[in-house]
């Protein structure tokens, strides 16, 4: 089975759109998303454009605040405080990476955790790790939703994650622990990676190495979620050698068209959830 992330994202976006329409009819209010984009890094510009377009399509009032790459840290922190206090803003997202003069830690820490639609603030990270109610980072949430389309009950499954980033690997591990999976987190210093992957009922790959996972790394009947987005010539490929692995897996996400579309749909979901909690 090939997991159709594009279709699932569309279903989720339709649900969100319906709910926002109904809220608007009752209250004349809609969620607001403020995105801060610094500099001229092309992938960030593309991501932000897609976030803005999708937000508008579901009825979220989205604004992009752009700064040149030499903007000061103070100016960004001041803007974040202003957005924290703005009643029309339900979600704040500062697109990463940031230029060197701006501390990622300071920026993330300054966003009101109730408006932190990325789920990056220490409050949300801590709440997720403690098993409390938290805003969950968008890509990990998208991965879990796709997994649940294949298997409702993940309890007792052995999940192996390749990658330990704050953005993906760590929050995915926390989510799967909450689902009662047995979780192994692997990374660049892990020994015998292939053997560990072969034990996985669920394999999540989030490292950014094109075609790292080959056919002889995966167990028959496993579920594979490929978070990688890598440029290879003029093609986008994942971290898994899709063509050779797809017939061995019970289910697998393609790249593109797997996790990617779910990430943006989950950002819209997080923005709506923030709005509901704040209103
Ligand atoms: N840069 C790449 N992915 C992300 C993301 O999910 N959120 C933010 N804020 N920046 C990113």
Short mmCIF file of C-alpha atoms in Angstrom, two decimals, residues 131-278:
data_model
loop_
_atom_site.label_atom_id
_atom_site.label_comp_id
_atom_site.label_asym_id
_atom_site.label_seq_id
_atom_site.Cartn_x
_atom_site.Cartn_y
_atom_site.Cartn_z
CA UNK A 131 2.36 13.18 28.08
CA UNK A 132 0.31 16.34 28.75
CA UNK A 133 -1.77 18.35 26.33
CA UNK A 134 0.68 20.06 23.94
CA UNK A 135 0.94 21.70 20.55
CA UNK A 136 2.71 19.00 18.55
CA UNK A 137 5.21 19.94 15.80
CA UNK A 138 3.56 19.74 12.38
CA UNK A 139 5.67 17.10 10.60
CA UNK A 140 5.62 14.62 13.53
CA UNK A 141 1.86 15.11 13.87
CA UNK A 142 1.46 14.47 10.13
CA UNK A 143 3.56 11.28 10.42
CA UNK A 144 1.37 9.98 13.25
CA UNK A 145 -1.84 10.74 11.36
CA UNK A 146 -0.57 8.84 8.31
CA UNK A 147 0.53 5.89 10.47
CA UNK A 148 -2.91 5.77 12.05
CA UNK A 149 -4.52 5.53 8.61
CA UNK A 150 -2.70 2.21 8.19
CA UNK A 151 -2.87 0.87 11.76
CA UNK A 152 -5.30 2.28 14.33
CA UNK A 153 -3.66 0.59 17.29
CA UNK A 154 0.12 1.04 17.45
CA UNK A 155 0.47 -0.41 20.96
CA UNK A 156 3.41 -2.79 21.37
CA UNK A 157 4.84 -2.12 17.91
CA UNK A 158 8.58 -1.67 17.64
CA UNK A 159 9.23 1.73 16.06
CA UNK A 160 12.72 2.61 14.86
CA UNK A 161 13.43 6.26 14.09
CA UNK A 162 16.46 7.36 12.11
CA UNK A 163 17.22 10.95 13.11
CA UNK A 164 17.19 12.77 16.46
CA UNK A 165 16.43 16.38 15.51
CA UNK A 166 14.25 18.65 17.63
CA UNK A 167 12.11 19.20 14.54
CA UNK A 168 11.39 15.56 13.72
CA UNK A 169 13.13 12.62 15.40
CA UNK A 170 12.65 13.59 19.06
CA UNK A 171 8.98 14.66 18.87
CA UNK A 172 8.11 11.64 16.72
CA UNK A 173 9.64 9.43 19.42
CA UNK A 174 7.53 11.14 22.10
CA UNK A 175 4.35 10.73 20.07
CA UNK A 176 5.01 7.04 19.46
CA UNK A 177 5.79 6.45 23.14
CA UNK A 178 2.40 7.98 23.92
CA UNK A 179 0.92 5.41 21.51
CA UNK A 180 2.63 2.66 23.56
CA UNK A 181 5.18 1.77 20.90
CA UNK A 182 8.61 0.47 21.89
CA UNK A 183 10.83 3.19 20.46
CA UNK A 184 14.44 3.05 19.28
CA UNK A 185 16.00 6.37 18.25
CA UNK A 186 19.03 6.02 16.00
CA UNK A 187 21.37 8.66 14.55
CA UNK A 188 24.65 9.24 12.76
CA UNK A 189 26.73 7.62 15.52
CA UNK A 190 24.52 4.52 15.85
CA UNK A 191 26.31 1.21 15.30
CA UNK A 192 24.78 -1.55 13.16
CA UNK A 193 22.01 0.70 11.84
CA UNK A 194 20.86 -1.76 9.20
CA UNK A 195 20.35 -4.54 11.79
CA UNK A 196 18.31 -2.19 13.97
CA UNK A 197 16.12 -1.14 11.05
CA UNK A 198 15.49 -4.81 10.21
CA UNK A 199 13.77 -5.18 13.60
CA UNK A 200 11.32 -2.34 12.97
CA UNK A 201 7.57 -2.85 12.63
CA UNK A 202 7.47 0.88 11.97
CA UNK A 203 10.43 2.65 10.40
CA UNK A 204 10.54 6.46 10.38
CA UNK A 205 13.39 8.02 8.44
CA UNK A 206 14.17 11.70 8.99
CA UNK A 207 17.84 12.39 8.23
CA UNK A 208 18.02 14.07 4.84
CA UNK A 209 20.21 11.48 3.10
CA UNK A 210 18.87 10.51 -0.31
CA UNK A 211 18.02 6.80 -0.64
CA UNK A 212 19.75 5.82 2.63
CA UNK A 213 17.35 2.96 3.38
CA UNK A 214 17.62 0.04 0.96
CA UNK A 215 15.52 -3.08 0.41
CA UNK A 216 17.71 -5.24 2.67
CA UNK A 217 17.25 -2.79 5.60
CA UNK A 218 13.50 -3.36 6.00
CA UNK A 219 11.44 -6.13 7.50
CA UNK A 220 8.69 -7.75 5.42
CA UNK A 221 5.34 -6.19 6.25
CA UNK A 222 6.72 -3.12 8.02
CA UNK A 223 5.26 0.39 7.76
CA UNK A 224 7.67 3.01 6.45
CA UNK A 225 7.33 6.77 6.84
CA UNK A 226 9.84 8.77 4.81
CA UNK A 227 10.32 12.33 6.11
CA UNK A 228 13.28 13.10 3.82
CA UNK A 229 13.14 15.76 1.12
CA UNK A 230 16.32 15.65 -0.96
CA UNK A 231 17.14 17.23 -4.31
CA UNK A 232 18.67 14.79 -6.77
CA UNK A 233 19.28 16.49 -10.11
CA UNK A 234 15.90 18.00 -10.92
CA UNK A 235 14.01 15.39 -8.88
CA UNK A 236 12.93 15.36 -5.23
CA UNK A 237 13.60 12.04 -3.49
CA UNK A 238 13.20 10.79 0.06
CA UNK A 239 15.56 9.06 2.50
CA UNK A 240 14.20 5.65 1.43
CA UNK A 241 14.90 3.92 -1.89
CA UNK A 242 11.20 3.90 -2.68
CA UNK A 243 11.14 1.71 -5.80
CA UNK A 244 13.06 -1.17 -4.25
CA UNK A 245 11.42 -0.99 -0.82
CA UNK A 246 7.76 -0.48 -1.76
CA UNK A 247 6.94 -4.14 -2.46
CA UNK A 248 8.48 -5.33 0.79
CA UNK A 249 6.63 -2.89 3.03
CA UNK A 250 3.04 -3.25 4.16
CA UNK A 251 2.69 0.50 3.63
CA UNK A 252 5.05 3.30 2.63
CA UNK A 253 4.85 7.06 2.08
CA UNK A 254 6.14 8.36 -1.28
CA UNK A 255 8.29 11.48 -1.71
CA UNK A 256 6.86 13.79 -2.89
CA UNK A 257 3.21 13.29 -1.93
CA UNK A 258 3.64 11.64 1.47
CA UNK A 259 4.55 13.47 4.67
CA UNK A 260 5.15 16.87 2.97
CA UNK A 261 1.51 17.79 2.28
CA UNK A 262 0.51 16.64 5.79
CA UNK A 263 3.00 19.05 7.38
CA UNK A 264 1.21 22.12 6.05
CA UNK A 265 -2.25 20.68 6.77
CA UNK A 266 -1.13 20.09 10.39
CA UNK A 267 0.06 23.70 10.64
CA UNK A 268 -3.49 24.77 9.72
CA UNK A 269 -4.85 22.33 12.31
CA UNK A 270 -2.52 23.72 15.00
CA UNK A 271 -3.53 27.29 14.11
CA UNK A 272 -7.21 26.39 14.48
CA UNK A 273 -6.55 24.61 17.81
CA UNK A 274 -4.67 27.67 19.13
CA UNK A 275 -7.54 29.93 18.05
CA UNK A 276 -10.07 27.73 19.87
CA UNK A 277 -8.04 27.74 23.09
CA UNK A 278 -7.52 31.51 22.98
#
